[in-house]
């Protein structure tokens, strides 16, 4: 199959995807994206008709995607992949609304139904996504897979673990590790506990997740290593019910500006990958206070502090002089003879 051929190429020649993309889709450095006449007409029609696209991402997968509700009941889509799509949609002038799954099982059910217009966080897999009724853009984010293990347990039980919210990784493990049993875990804590207790030989996860597990390992039992030949290139999956011009326009934009946009998002979130939880990282996706504004506040505080110091110093000098004048008749006579304001 096509997927099997691509997998073999990934194993034998690491980095061929990047070389191919740089050959045929080089970044020109220009900020202008050029669309065909048909794509421009289709985008304009969607704007005029007020078409609202439905969008979905994994519900609890920080820092990549999750949902939060404010005190008014308004739901916000947060995370790297949601921010990426929101910027893409704004550049295309498309309206959208989120379909919010309440669980990962509901997310998978909606994905397989093909009812949602756009899925944000599925890795490149042409056959699988076409079976669900979706076409995929070029990849906008590539993530490495890591293998987490313990340094103290040498015995092997023939079982490997994986987090449940990454079915694409489970599928890859089932393909490559046919002689071992694959089990899934709902949380990082469950995976880490099973690993430390010797219930699994390894836990496979994304590199960022591996770093989180290591950071949470108080007794320093865990280690991890990346698997360079196993990477996932994430794409925007677009329903084939939509006009093909929408698919091609979004693909053009992702090819041209996707790498720049995703890198800017990562750069803006400097704490990415460090013990991420929705409650702790929601603030990362708010607009940061500009450095210039902070500097201006500091300058104003220092200025008024100096004014106050000068004012109280002068008052103290005047008080000392008046006391001396009252106690010394000669100074009092000299002060009376001086022009006003010299002291």
Tab-separated table of C-alpha atoms in Angstrom:
chain	number	residue	atom	x	y	z
A	1	UNK	CA	0.000	0.000	0.000
A	2	UNK	CA	0.977	3.658	-0.240
A	3	UNK	CA	1.346	3.982	3.529
A	4	UNK	CA	3.624	0.940	3.670
A	5	UNK	CA	5.828	2.352	0.914
A	6	UNK	CA	6.085	5.680	2.735
A	7	UNK	CA	6.932	3.897	5.995
A	8	UNK	CA	9.776	2.000	4.345
A	9	UNK	CA	11.125	5.208	2.843
A	10	UNK	CA	11.013	6.836	6.293
A	11	UNK	CA	13.067	3.972	7.725
A	12	UNK	CA	15.666	3.790	4.950
A	13	UNK	CA	16.148	7.492	4.204
A	14	UNK	CA	15.487	9.804	7.132
A	15	UNK	CA	14.680	13.368	6.130
A	16	UNK	CA	13.547	12.674	2.575
A	17	UNK	CA	10.231	14.436	3.212
A	18	UNK	CA	11.970	17.674	4.173
A	19	UNK	CA	14.270	17.546	1.150
A	20	UNK	CA	11.334	16.932	-1.176
A	21	UNK	CA	9.345	19.783	0.342
A	22	UNK	CA	12.282	22.190	0.105
A	23	UNK	CA	12.771	21.229	-3.543
A	24	UNK	CA	9.217	21.811	-4.714
A	25	UNK	CA	7.867	24.187	-2.047
A	26	UNK	CA	10.795	26.433	-1.139
A	27	UNK	CA	10.046	29.352	1.154
A	28	UNK	CA	10.556	32.483	-0.933
A	29	UNK	CA	10.739	34.887	2.016
A	30	UNK	CA	7.788	36.822	0.626
A	31	UNK	CA	4.816	37.510	2.881
A	32	UNK	CA	2.408	37.460	-0.072
A	33	UNK	CA	0.487	34.257	-0.806
A	34	UNK	CA	-0.767	33.913	-4.368
A	35	UNK	CA	-4.025	32.081	-5.030
A	36	UNK	CA	-5.527	31.050	-8.341
A	37	UNK	CA	-8.495	32.917	-9.774
A	38	UNK	CA	-10.734	29.978	-8.889
A	39	UNK	CA	-9.470	29.869	-5.301
A	40	UNK	CA	-9.958	33.612	-4.841
A	41	UNK	CA	-13.499	33.397	-6.248
A	42	UNK	CA	-14.370	30.498	-3.945
A	43	UNK	CA	-12.995	32.251	-0.851
A	44	UNK	CA	-14.933	35.391	-1.759
A	45	UNK	CA	-18.137	33.377	-2.207
A	46	UNK	CA	-17.706	31.761	1.215
A	47	UNK	CA	-17.289	35.221	2.750
A	48	UNK	CA	-20.304	36.709	0.976
A	49	UNK	CA	-22.558	33.770	1.828
A	50	UNK	CA	-21.348	33.742	5.426
A	51	UNK	CA	-20.403	30.066	5.328
A	52	UNK	CA	-19.400	28.824	8.782
A	53	UNK	CA	-17.082	25.812	8.832
A	54	UNK	CA	-17.117	23.321	11.698
A	55	UNK	CA	-13.733	22.594	13.293
A	56	UNK	CA	-12.548	20.019	15.830
A	57	UNK	CA	-9.371	19.132	17.724
A	58	UNK	CA	-8.467	16.621	20.445
A	59	UNK	CA	-10.239	17.779	23.638
A	60	UNK	CA	-7.554	17.152	26.276
A	61	UNK	CA	-4.082	17.174	24.778
A	62	UNK	CA	-2.131	20.123	26.198
A	63	UNK	CA	-0.136	21.965	25.092
A	64	UNK	CA	-1.321	21.116	21.576
A	65	UNK	CA	-5.094	21.376	22.002
A	66	UNK	CA	-7.755	21.577	24.695
A	67	UNK	CA	-10.899	23.517	25.608
A	68	UNK	CA	-11.668	25.767	28.561
A	69	UNK	CA	-14.890	27.412	29.721
A	70	UNK	CA	-15.024	30.841	31.367
A	71	UNK	CA	-17.407	32.029	34.089
A	72	UNK	CA	-19.985	33.000	31.433
A	73	UNK	CA	-20.018	29.547	29.886
A	74	UNK	CA	-18.082	30.644	26.790
A	75	UNK	CA	-15.842	27.847	25.493
A	76	UNK	CA	-12.380	28.671	24.159
A	77	UNK	CA	-10.161	26.424	22.038
A	78	UNK	CA	-6.571	26.697	23.268
A	79	UNK	CA	-3.265	25.151	22.318
A	80	UNK	CA	-0.654	25.259	19.577
A	81	UNK	CA	-2.754	23.603	16.870
A	82	UNK	CA	-5.857	25.649	17.561
A	83	UNK	CA	-3.831	28.868	17.444
A	84	UNK	CA	-2.291	27.736	14.155
A	85	UNK	CA	-5.656	27.116	12.521
A	86	UNK	CA	-7.147	30.335	13.854
A	87	UNK	CA	-4.364	32.300	12.177
A	88	UNK	CA	-4.780	30.362	8.914
A	89	UNK	CA	-8.550	30.938	8.897
A	90	UNK	CA	-8.050	34.650	9.569
A	91	UNK	CA	-5.606	34.940	6.665
A	92	UNK	CA	-8.106	33.205	4.372
A	93	UNK	CA	-11.056	35.213	5.705
A	94	UNK	CA	-13.024	32.078	6.646
A	95	UNK	CA	-15.583	31.861	9.442
A	96	UNK	CA	-15.670	28.793	11.699
A	97	UNK	CA	-17.102	27.366	14.886
A	98	UNK	CA	-15.796	24.565	17.071
A	99	UNK	CA	-17.454	21.226	17.620
A	100	UNK	CA	-16.406	20.410	21.193
A	101	UNK	CA	-16.190	16.676	21.977
A	102	UNK	CA	-16.659	15.897	25.670
A	103	UNK	CA	-14.253	12.943	25.589
A	104	UNK	CA	-11.636	11.373	23.400
A	105	UNK	CA	-14.040	8.587	22.463
A	106	UNK	CA	-16.507	11.188	21.203
A	107	UNK	CA	-13.705	12.851	19.225
A	108	UNK	CA	-12.898	9.556	17.486
A	109	UNK	CA	-16.575	8.922	16.798
A	110	UNK	CA	-17.008	12.349	15.182
A	111	UNK	CA	-13.791	11.867	13.197
A	112	UNK	CA	-14.972	8.550	11.777
A	113	UNK	CA	-18.411	9.935	10.969
A	114	UNK	CA	-16.948	12.584	8.662
A	115	UNK	CA	-19.509	15.133	9.856
A	116	UNK	CA	-17.013	17.808	10.910
A	117	UNK	CA	-15.628	20.018	8.123
A	118	UNK	CA	-12.055	20.374	9.413
A	119	UNK	CA	-9.906	18.230	11.730
A	120	UNK	CA	-6.786	19.959	13.024
A	121	UNK	CA	-4.550	17.338	14.561
A	122	UNK	CA	-4.325	14.174	12.491
A	123	UNK	CA	-0.921	13.091	11.163
A	124	UNK	CA	-0.357	12.525	7.470
A	125	UNK	CA	-2.102	9.304	6.437
A	126	UNK	CA	-3.737	9.607	3.039
A	127	UNK	CA	-5.464	6.204	2.992
A	128	UNK	CA	-6.869	6.445	6.513
A	129	UNK	CA	-8.206	9.984	6.186
A	130	UNK	CA	-9.647	9.420	2.700
A	131	UNK	CA	-11.545	6.506	4.204
A	132	UNK	CA	-13.152	8.972	6.612
A	133	UNK	CA	-13.878	11.423	3.784
A	134	UNK	CA	-11.047	13.934	4.268
A	135	UNK	CA	-8.254	15.381	2.170
A	136	UNK	CA	-5.055	16.594	3.830
A	137	UNK	CA	-2.950	19.716	3.422
A	138	UNK	CA	0.848	19.587	3.521
A	139	UNK	CA	2.195	19.096	7.027
A	140	UNK	CA	2.596	22.102	9.314
A	141	UNK	CA	4.247	20.477	12.338
A	142	UNK	CA	6.571	17.483	12.701
A	143	UNK	CA	7.016	15.767	16.047
A	144	UNK	CA	9.487	13.042	16.989
A	145	UNK	CA	8.564	9.898	18.877
A	146	UNK	CA	10.496	8.992	22.026
A	147	UNK	CA	10.884	5.754	23.950
A	148	UNK	CA	10.829	6.125	27.753
A	149	UNK	CA	12.443	3.399	29.843
A	150	UNK	CA	13.916	2.742	33.297
A	151	UNK	CA	17.604	2.267	33.983
A	152	UNK	CA	17.080	-0.162	36.862
A	153	UNK	CA	14.770	-2.833	35.397
A	154	UNK	CA	16.544	-5.068	32.896
A	155	UNK	CA	13.980	-7.866	32.573
A	156	UNK	CA	11.621	-7.735	29.609
A	157	UNK	CA	7.954	-8.657	29.828
A	158	UNK	CA	7.132	-8.321	26.133
A	159	UNK	CA	4.678	-5.450	26.692
A	160	UNK	CA	5.005	-1.873	25.432
A	161	UNK	CA	2.838	1.077	26.425
A	162	UNK	CA	1.406	4.121	24.703
A	163	UNK	CA	-0.913	6.971	25.641
A	164	UNK	CA	-4.498	6.381	24.577
A	165	UNK	CA	-5.019	9.792	22.953
A	166	UNK	CA	-2.546	8.997	20.169
A	167	UNK	CA	-4.157	6.275	18.009
A	168	UNK	CA	-1.793	7.029	15.136
A	169	UNK	CA	1.134	6.053	17.361
A	170	UNK	CA	-0.651	2.883	18.475
A	171	UNK	CA	-1.177	1.937	14.821
A	172	UNK	CA	2.518	2.503	14.083
A	173	UNK	CA	3.536	0.386	17.073
A	174	UNK	CA	1.257	-2.445	15.993
A	175	UNK	CA	2.928	-2.367	12.580
A	176	UNK	CA	6.526	-2.297	13.849
A	177	UNK	CA	6.296	-4.282	17.116
A	178	UNK	CA	4.279	-7.292	16.022
A	179	UNK	CA	5.974	-9.637	18.516
A	180	UNK	CA	4.965	-7.529	21.529
A	181	UNK	CA	1.696	-6.698	23.225
A	182	UNK	CA	0.617	-3.037	23.065
A	183	UNK	CA	-1.312	-1.535	25.990
A	184	UNK	CA	-2.660	1.994	26.295
A	185	UNK	CA	-2.846	4.401	29.241
A	186	UNK	CA	-5.207	7.289	29.870
A	187	UNK	CA	-2.724	9.497	31.749
A	188	UNK	CA	0.995	10.121	32.082
A	189	UNK	CA	0.841	9.049	35.736
A	190	UNK	CA	-0.564	5.624	34.809
A	191	UNK	CA	2.100	5.117	32.138
A	192	UNK	CA	4.914	6.198	34.464
A	193	UNK	CA	3.701	3.946	37.306
A	194	UNK	CA	3.432	0.910	35.017
A	195	UNK	CA	6.917	1.559	33.705
A	196	UNK	CA	8.487	1.889	37.170
A	197	UNK	CA	6.718	-1.271	38.379
A	198	UNK	CA	8.030	-3.304	35.468
A	199	UNK	CA	4.611	-3.910	33.885
A	200	UNK	CA	5.810	-2.596	30.512
A	201	UNK	CA	9.227	-2.559	28.865
A	202	UNK	CA	8.896	0.863	27.270
A	203	UNK	CA	6.388	3.680	26.934
A	204	UNK	CA	6.269	5.285	23.499
A	205	UNK	CA	5.111	8.888	23.275
A	206	UNK	CA	5.914	12.210	21.616
A	207	UNK	CA	9.235	13.745	22.619
A	208	UNK	CA	7.558	16.625	24.466
A	209	UNK	CA	5.529	14.116	26.531
A	210	UNK	CA	8.687	12.155	27.324
A	211	UNK	CA	10.304	15.332	28.694
A	212	UNK	CA	7.259	15.906	30.884
A	213	UNK	CA	7.485	12.363	32.285
A	214	UNK	CA	11.176	12.873	33.060
A	215	UNK	CA	10.483	16.217	34.786
A	216	UNK	CA	7.836	14.575	36.967
A	217	UNK	CA	10.135	11.688	37.939
A	218	UNK	CA	11.189	12.656	41.468
A	219	UNK	CA	13.405	9.592	42.032
A	220	UNK	CA	15.162	9.961	38.676
A	221	UNK	CA	14.388	6.435	37.518
A	222	UNK	CA	13.375	7.273	33.964
A	223	UNK	CA	15.332	7.920	30.804
A	224	UNK	CA	14.241	8.527	27.247
A	225	UNK	CA	15.634	8.424	23.731
A	226	UNK	CA	14.162	9.806	20.530
A	227	UNK	CA	13.533	7.534	17.569
A	228	UNK	CA	14.721	9.539	14.598
A	229	UNK	CA	13.101	7.328	11.969
A	230	UNK	CA	9.666	7.627	13.577
A	231	UNK	CA	8.119	11.066	13.166
A	232	UNK	CA	4.595	12.314	12.647
A	233	UNK	CA	3.826	15.161	10.280
A	234	UNK	CA	0.570	16.791	11.335
A	235	UNK	CA	-1.811	18.193	8.711
A	236	UNK	CA	-5.134	19.985	8.459
A	237	UNK	CA	-7.724	17.467	7.283
A	238	UNK	CA	-10.534	18.984	5.190
A	239	UNK	CA	-13.815	17.261	4.350
A	240	UNK	CA	-14.188	16.320	0.687
A	241	UNK	CA	-17.732	17.724	0.903
A	242	UNK	CA	-16.227	21.207	0.712
A	243	UNK	CA	-15.174	22.855	-2.535
A	244	UNK	CA	-11.822	21.635	-3.805
A	245	UNK	CA	-10.729	25.268	-4.091
A	246	UNK	CA	-10.941	25.560	-0.286
A	247	UNK	CA	-8.683	22.540	0.063
A	248	UNK	CA	-6.189	23.860	-2.471
A	249	UNK	CA	-6.210	27.408	-1.043
A	250	UNK	CA	-5.561	26.153	2.481
A	251	UNK	CA	-2.854	23.818	1.166
A	252	UNK	CA	-1.204	26.726	-0.652
A	253	UNK	CA	-1.202	28.850	2.498
A	254	UNK	CA	0.167	26.032	4.669
A	255	UNK	CA	2.916	25.300	2.123
A	256	UNK	CA	3.891	28.947	1.940
A	257	UNK	CA	3.548	30.158	5.532
A	258	UNK	CA	2.851	27.126	7.727
A	259	UNK	CA	6.433	26.606	8.916
A	260	UNK	CA	6.811	30.279	9.810
A	261	UNK	CA	3.475	30.467	11.641
A	262	UNK	CA	4.042	27.338	13.742
A	263	UNK	CA	7.578	28.415	14.646
A	264	UNK	CA	6.314	31.805	15.806
A	265	UNK	CA	3.720	30.070	17.979
A	266	UNK	CA	6.373	27.888	19.599
A	267	UNK	CA	8.672	30.900	20.090
A	268	UNK	CA	5.892	32.861	21.788
A	269	UNK	CA	5.265	30.010	24.240
A	270	UNK	CA	8.706	29.646	25.796
A	271	UNK	CA	7.486	27.223	28.481
A	272	UNK	CA	6.255	24.749	25.899
A	273	UNK	CA	6.752	21.160	26.997
A	274	UNK	CA	7.446	21.800	30.693
A	275	UNK	CA	4.810	20.141	32.884
A	276	UNK	CA	1.977	21.404	30.733
A	277	UNK	CA	-1.561	21.262	32.112
A	278	UNK	CA	-4.579	23.268	30.910
A	279	UNK	CA	-4.847	25.222	34.130
A	280	UNK	CA	-1.196	26.217	34.109
A	281	UNK	CA	-0.770	26.980	30.443
A	282	UNK	CA	-3.934	28.874	29.547
A	283	UNK	CA	-2.161	32.139	30.346
A	284	UNK	CA	0.526	31.334	27.775
A	285	UNK	CA	-1.937	31.888	24.975
A	286	UNK	CA	-3.062	35.329	26.064
A	287	UNK	CA	-1.440	38.383	24.518
A	288	UNK	CA	1.763	39.056	26.499
A	289	UNK	CA	2.392	42.487	28.033
A	290	UNK	CA	4.777	44.277	25.672
A	291	UNK	CA	8.303	44.764	26.982
A	292	UNK	CA	8.166	48.430	25.987
A	293	UNK	CA	5.143	49.006	28.232
A	294	UNK	CA	6.890	47.372	31.186
A	295	UNK	CA	9.961	49.543	30.614
A	296	UNK	CA	7.830	52.683	30.467
A	297	UNK	CA	6.192	51.847	33.804
A	298	UNK	CA	9.590	51.317	35.422
A	299	UNK	CA	10.886	54.646	34.088
A	300	UNK	CA	7.813	56.502	35.436
A	301	UNK	CA	8.203	54.911	38.881
A	302	UNK	CA	11.899	55.827	39.050
A	303	UNK	CA	11.192	59.401	37.901
A	304	UNK	CA	8.559	60.035	40.558
A	305	UNK	CA	10.782	58.447	43.206
A	306	UNK	CA	13.551	60.918	42.353
A	307	UNK	CA	11.103	63.855	42.445
A	308	UNK	CA	9.916	62.811	45.881
A	309	UNK	CA	13.509	62.454	47.126
A	310	UNK	CA	14.439	65.946	45.873
A	311	UNK	CA	11.274	67.487	47.352
A	312	UNK	CA	11.745	66.007	50.830
A	313	UNK	CA	15.463	66.814	50.788
A	314	UNK	CA	14.718	70.484	50.072
A	315	UNK	CA	12.060	70.616	52.791
A	316	UNK	CA	14.574	69.179	55.252
A	317	UNK	CA	17.183	71.820	54.324
A	318	UNK	CA	14.644	74.625	54.731
A	319	UNK	CA	13.695	73.323	58.165
A	320	UNK	CA	17.341	73.249	59.275
A	321	UNK	CA	17.936	76.807	57.983
A	322	UNK	CA	14.857	78.190	59.713
A	323	UNK	CA	15.943	76.613	62.979
A	324	UNK	CA	19.421	78.163	62.663
A	325	UNK	CA	17.913	81.546	61.814
A	326	UNK	CA	15.698	81.500	64.849
A	327	UNK	CA	18.677	80.676	67.102
A	328	UNK	CA	21.245	83.033	65.538
A	329	UNK	CA	20.525	86.738	65.351
A	330	UNK	CA	23.452	87.452	62.954
A	331	UNK	CA	22.272	84.862	60.377
A	332	UNK	CA	18.746	86.192	60.718
A	333	UNK	CA	19.942	89.725	59.851
A	334	UNK	CA	21.976	88.413	56.866
A	335	UNK	CA	18.980	86.416	55.566
A	336	UNK	CA	16.738	89.492	55.802
A	337	UNK	CA	19.258	91.529	53.740
A	338	UNK	CA	19.465	88.908	50.897
A	339	UNK	CA	17.192	88.975	47.816
A	340	UNK	CA	14.212	86.647	48.182
A	341	UNK	CA	14.726	83.032	47.117
A	342	UNK	CA	18.561	82.782	47.271
A	343	UNK	CA	18.420	80.369	50.169
